[in-house]
């Protein structure tokens, strides 16, 4: 008897721009796995989210990725929560088995792997994190796992920077002084939405950047944000949002489709080509 295809997907709003369906489709194709990964648009409301989850479980989904604005909802609806999701206060992965919903967070491991892909960070490195929203927490944890000792966080709304700083024992810097703060840092990470298509650029003077400093940006549309382009032009190493996106997708593919999820240059090239196609 022919087995039914494996089903998984991504829930968010908006979700139509997501590259995750393409990433999973490429991996399924490579592994010759009969499966579908579907984008599911669900309104920001928690009740709508839980109804969608119930429906997807009933029709046999193995699991889903969860993106903005549902990452906290994903954590709240789970029966079991991983350490990573608990500490980040958000989940980007839900795995269904029987009546159990398991919430996990692969964002921080994705960021960590993306940094390790280029060189990792030197021992005793100092970091500057721009932004104090949901994404910043995972990045801070990943930096700590990478061995970064001193992290400074800066955010337009200072109270939010103070909250994250208190939770993770970080220093804060005033948002107005962000360009000065980069002179001290060995790795700088933009976790704000600035620089994303349709958003203002991140105003940051990087003339004081250390020659060996790494600049990372969680934004992947555009792939070369003005910040990354400026850092590259100076000869600094960069980590873009696409590297993080590919790495964060891998644990979901392994958990739901049961195949190998290799992050390599070929996958990246296919995703870059798709981003190019979307521009036309
Ligand atoms: P996410 O969960 O993806 O991090 P978020 O919680 O909405 O999204 O956070 C967005 C981040 O981008 C915040 O740090 C936000 O700063 P505020 O806390 O001051 O809102 C930052 N951000 C968004 N627009 C900004 C702008 N125009 N100038 C400065 N920072 C901005």
Coordinates of C-alpha atoms and ligand atoms in Angstrom, one line a residue:
X1 CA 0.0 0.0 0.0
X2 CA 1.2 3.5 -0.9
X3 CA 2.0 5.6 2.2
X4 CA 0.5 9.0 2.5
X5 CA 2.9 12.0 2.0
X6 CA 4.4 13.6 5.1
X7 CA 3.0 17.0 5.8
X8 CA 4.6 19.9 7.5
X9 CA 4.4 23.7 7.1
X10 CA 4.9 27.2 8.4
X11 CA 2.3 29.3 10.2
X12 CA 2.6 33.1 10.2
X13 CA 1.2 36.3 9.1
X14 CA 2.3 37.4 6.6
X15 CA 3.7 34.1 5.4
X16 CA 3.7 34.3 1.6
X17 CA 7.2 35.7 1.4
X18 CA 8.7 32.8 3.4
X19 CA 11.5 30.8 1.9
X20 CA 11.0 27.9 4.2
X21 CA 8.6 26.0 1.8
X22 CA 11.4 26.1 -0.8
X23 CA 14.1 25.0 1.6
X24 CA 12.1 22.0 2.8
X25 CA 11.0 21.1 -0.8
X26 CA 14.6 21.1 -1.9
X27 CA 15.7 18.8 1.0
X28 CA 12.7 16.5 0.4
X29 CA 13.5 16.2 -3.3
X30 CA 17.2 15.5 -2.5
X31 CA 16.3 12.8 0.0
X32 CA 13.5 11.4 -2.3
X33 CA 11.0 11.9 0.5
X34 CA 7.3 12.1 -0.5
X35 CA 6.3 15.2 1.5
X36 CA 4.8 18.6 1.3
X37 CA 5.7 21.7 3.3
X38 CA 2.9 24.3 3.1
X39 CA 2.7 28.0 4.1
X40 CA -0.4 28.6 6.3
X41 CA -1.6 32.2 6.8
X42 CA -3.2 32.5 10.3
X43 CA -4.4 35.9 11.7
X44 CA -2.5 37.2 14.7
X45 CA -5.1 36.1 17.2
X46 CA -4.3 33.3 19.7
X47 CA -7.6 31.5 19.2
X48 CA -7.2 31.5 15.5
X49 CA -3.7 30.1 16.0
X50 CA -4.9 27.2 18.3
X51 CA -7.7 26.3 15.9
X52 CA -5.3 26.2 13.1
X53 CA -2.9 23.9 15.1
X54 CA -5.8 21.6 16.0
X55 CA -6.9 21.4 12.3
X56 CA -3.4 20.7 11.1
X57 CA -2.9 18.0 13.7
X58 CA -6.2 16.4 12.8
X59 CA -5.2 16.1 9.2
X60 CA -1.9 14.5 10.1
X61 CA 0.7 17.2 10.0
X62 CA 4.0 16.0 11.6
X63 CA 4.8 19.5 12.8
X64 CA 5.1 23.2 11.8
X65 CA 7.5 26.1 11.9
X66 CA 6.0 29.2 13.5
X67 CA 6.9 32.7 12.6
X68 CA 5.8 36.3 13.4
X69 CA 3.4 37.0 15.1
X70 CA 2.8 33.5 16.6
X71 CA 6.1 32.5 18.2
X72 CA 4.8 33.3 21.8
X73 CA 1.5 31.6 20.9
X74 CA 3.4 28.5 19.9
X75 CA 5.1 28.4 23.3
X76 CA 1.8 28.9 25.1
X77 CA -0.1 26.1 23.3
X78 CA 2.6 23.4 23.9
X79 CA 2.4 20.5 26.3
X80 CA 6.1 20.2 26.4
X81 CA 8.8 22.9 25.9
X82 CA 12.5 22.5 25.2
X83 CA 15.1 24.4 27.2
X84 CA 15.9 26.6 24.2
X85 CA 12.3 27.6 23.7
X86 CA 11.8 28.2 27.4
X87 CA 14.8 30.5 27.7
X88 CA 14.1 32.4 24.5
X89 CA 10.4 32.8 25.6
X90 CA 9.3 31.8 22.1
X91 CA 9.1 28.8 19.8
X92 CA 9.6 28.5 16.1
X93 CA 9.0 24.8 15.9
X94 CA 6.0 22.6 17.0
X95 CA 6.2 18.8 16.7
X96 CA 3.0 16.8 17.0
X97 CA 3.0 13.2 18.3
X98 CA -0.3 11.7 19.4
X99 CA -1.9 14.3 21.6
X100 CA 1.4 15.9 22.5
X101 CA 2.7 19.2 21.2
X102 CA 6.4 19.8 21.7
X103 CA 7.7 23.3 21.3
X104 CA 11.3 24.0 20.4
X105 CA 13.4 26.9 19.2
X106 CA 16.0 26.4 16.5
X107 CA 16.6 30.2 15.9
X108 CA 19.5 30.4 18.2
X109 CA 21.1 27.2 17.0
X110 CA 20.6 28.6 13.5
X111 CA 22.4 31.7 14.3
X112 CA 25.2 29.8 16.1
X113 CA 25.8 27.5 13.1
X114 CA 25.8 30.5 10.7
X115 CA 28.5 32.1 12.7
X116 CA 30.5 28.9 13.0
X117 CA 30.2 28.5 9.2
X118 CA 32.4 31.5 8.6
X119 CA 34.9 31.3 11.5
X120 CA 33.3 31.3 14.8
X121 CA 34.3 34.1 17.3
X122 CA 37.6 34.4 19.0
X123 CA 37.9 33.5 22.7
X124 CA 37.1 36.5 24.9
X125 CA 35.2 38.3 22.1
X126 CA 32.9 41.2 22.8
X127 CA 29.5 41.6 21.1
X128 CA 27.1 44.4 20.3
X129 CA 23.5 43.5 19.8
X130 CA 21.2 46.1 18.1
X131 CA 17.6 45.6 19.0
X132 CA 15.8 44.1 22.0
X133 CA 12.7 42.4 20.4
X134 CA 11.9 38.7 20.3
X135 CA 14.8 37.8 18.0
X136 CA 17.4 39.5 20.2
X137 CA 17.0 36.9 23.0
X138 CA 17.9 34.0 20.8
X139 CA 20.9 35.8 19.4
X140 CA 22.1 36.7 22.9
X141 CA 21.9 33.1 24.0
X142 CA 23.7 31.9 20.8
X143 CA 26.4 34.4 21.4
X144 CA 26.9 33.2 24.9
X145 CA 27.0 29.6 23.6
X146 CA 29.7 30.7 21.1
X147 CA 31.8 31.8 24.0
X148 CA 31.3 35.6 23.8
X149 CA 32.0 36.9 27.3
X150 CA 30.8 40.6 27.2
X151 CA 27.6 41.6 25.4
X152 CA 26.3 45.1 25.1
X153 CA 22.7 45.6 24.0
X154 CA 21.3 48.8 22.5
X155 CA 17.7 49.6 21.5
X156 CA 15.6 52.6 20.5
X157 CA 13.3 51.9 23.4
X158 CA 15.7 51.8 26.3
X159 CA 13.4 50.0 28.8
X160 CA 13.3 47.0 26.5
X161 CA 17.1 46.9 26.3
X162 CA 17.2 47.1 30.1
X163 CA 14.8 44.1 30.4
X164 CA 16.9 41.9 28.1
X165 CA 20.1 43.0 29.8
X166 CA 18.7 42.1 33.2
X167 CA 17.6 38.7 32.0
X168 CA 20.9 37.8 30.5
X169 CA 23.4 39.9 32.5
X170 CA 24.4 42.2 29.7
X171 CA 25.5 45.8 29.6
X172 CA 23.4 48.4 27.8
X173 CA 24.4 51.4 25.6
X174 CA 22.2 54.3 24.6
X175 CA 20.7 53.9 21.1
X176 CA 22.1 57.4 20.2
X177 CA 25.7 56.1 21.0
X178 CA 25.4 52.9 18.9
X179 CA 28.0 54.0 16.3
X180 CA 30.6 54.6 19.1
X181 CA 29.8 51.3 20.7
X182 CA 30.8 49.3 17.6
X183 CA 34.5 50.3 18.0
X184 CA 34.7 47.9 21.0
X185 CA 32.9 44.9 19.4
X186 CA 34.3 41.8 17.7
X187 CA 30.8 40.8 16.6
X188 CA 27.9 43.1 15.9
X189 CA 24.4 41.7 15.3
X190 CA 21.4 43.6 13.9
X191 CA 18.3 42.1 15.3
X192 CA 16.0 45.0 14.5
X193 CA 13.8 45.2 11.4
X194 CA 15.8 48.2 10.1
X195 CA 17.3 47.5 6.7
X196 CA 14.5 45.2 5.7
X197 CA 12.6 45.9 2.4
X198 CA 10.0 48.6 3.1
X199 CA 11.8 49.6 6.3
X200 CA 14.2 52.5 6.9
X201 CA 17.9 51.5 6.7
X202 CA 19.8 51.0 10.0
X203 CA 21.7 54.3 10.5
X204 CA 25.0 53.1 11.8
X205 CA 28.4 54.6 11.1
X206 CA 30.8 51.7 10.8
X207 CA 34.0 53.7 10.2
X208 CA 35.3 52.7 13.7
X209 CA 34.8 49.0 13.0
X210 CA 37.7 46.7 14.0
X211 CA 39.2 45.1 10.8
X212 CA 38.5 41.6 12.2
X213 CA 35.0 42.3 13.5
X214 CA 32.1 40.2 12.1
X215 CA 28.9 41.8 11.2
X216 CA 25.7 39.8 11.2
X217 CA 22.2 40.8 10.2
X218 CA 19.1 38.7 10.8
X219 CA 17.3 40.4 7.9
X220 CA 17.3 38.4 4.6
X221 CA 15.2 40.5 2.3
X222 CA 17.3 42.1 0.9
X223 CA 20.1 39.6 1.3
X224 CA 22.8 42.3 1.3
X225 CA 21.3 44.9 3.7
X226 CA 23.0 48.3 3.5
X227 CA 24.7 47.4 6.8
X228 CA 26.2 44.1 5.4
X229 CA 27.1 45.8 2.1
X230 CA 29.0 48.6 4.0
X231 CA 30.8 46.0 6.1
X232 CA 31.8 43.9 3.1
X233 CA 33.1 47.0 1.3
X234 CA 35.4 47.5 4.3
X235 CA 36.6 43.9 4.0
X236 CA 34.9 42.7 7.2
X237 CA 33.4 39.2 7.4
X238 CA 29.6 39.1 7.3
X239 CA 26.8 36.6 8.3
X240 CA 23.5 37.2 6.5
X241 CA 20.0 36.3 7.4
X242 CA 19.8 33.6 4.7
X243 CA 22.6 31.6 6.5
X244 CA 20.6 31.7 9.7
X245 CA 17.4 30.9 7.9
X246 CA 18.8 27.7 6.3
X247 CA 20.3 26.5 9.6
X248 CA 17.2 27.1 11.6
X249 CA 15.2 25.1 9.1
X250 CA 17.3 22.0 9.4
X251 CA 16.1 20.6 12.8
X252 CA 12.4 20.8 11.6
X253 CA 13.2 18.8 8.4
X254 CA 15.0 16.1 10.4
X255 CA 12.2 15.9 13.0
X256 CA 9.3 15.8 10.5
X257 CA 10.5 14.3 7.3
X258 CA 13.3 12.2 8.8
X259 CA 15.9 13.0 6.2
X260 CA 19.2 14.7 6.0
X261 CA 19.1 18.5 5.9
X262 CA 22.4 19.7 4.4
X263 CA 23.1 23.5 4.4
X264 CA 25.4 24.0 1.5
X265 CA 26.4 26.3 -1.3
X266 CA 23.9 24.6 -3.7
X267 CA 20.9 25.2 -1.4
X268 CA 22.0 28.8 -0.9
X269 CA 22.3 29.4 -4.7
X270 CA 18.8 28.1 -5.2
X271 CA 17.4 30.4 -2.6
X272 CA 19.4 33.4 -3.9
X273 CA 18.0 32.6 -7.4
X274 CA 14.4 32.6 -5.9
X275 CA 15.0 35.9 -4.2
X276 CA 16.3 37.3 -7.5
X277 CA 13.2 36.0 -9.4
X278 CA 10.9 37.7 -6.8
X279 CA 12.5 41.1 -7.6
X280 CA 11.3 41.0 -11.2
Ligands
LIG1 P1 11.3 40.6 16.6 O1 10.5 39.7 17.5 O2 11.5 40.1 15.2 O3 12.6 41.0 17.2 P2 10.0 43.0 17.5 O4 9.8 42.4 18.8 O5 8.9 43.8 16.8 O6 10.4 41.9 16.4 O7 11.4 43.9 17.5 C1 11.8 44.7 16.5 C2 13.0 45.4 16.9 O8 13.3 46.4 15.9 C3 12.9 46.2 18.2 O9 14.2 46.2 18.8 C4 12.6 47.6 17.7 O10 12.9 48.7 18.6 P3 11.8 49.1 19.7 O11 11.9 48.2 20.8 O12 12.3 50.5 20.1 O13 10.5 49.1 19.0 C5 13.4 47.7 16.5 N1 12.9 48.7 15.6 C6 11.9 48.6 14.7 N2 11.7 49.8 14.0 C7 12.7 50.6 14.4 C8 13.1 52.0 14.1 N3 12.4 52.7 13.2 N4 14.2 52.5 14.8 C9 14.8 51.8 15.7 N5 14.5 50.5 16.0 C10 13.5 49.9 15.4

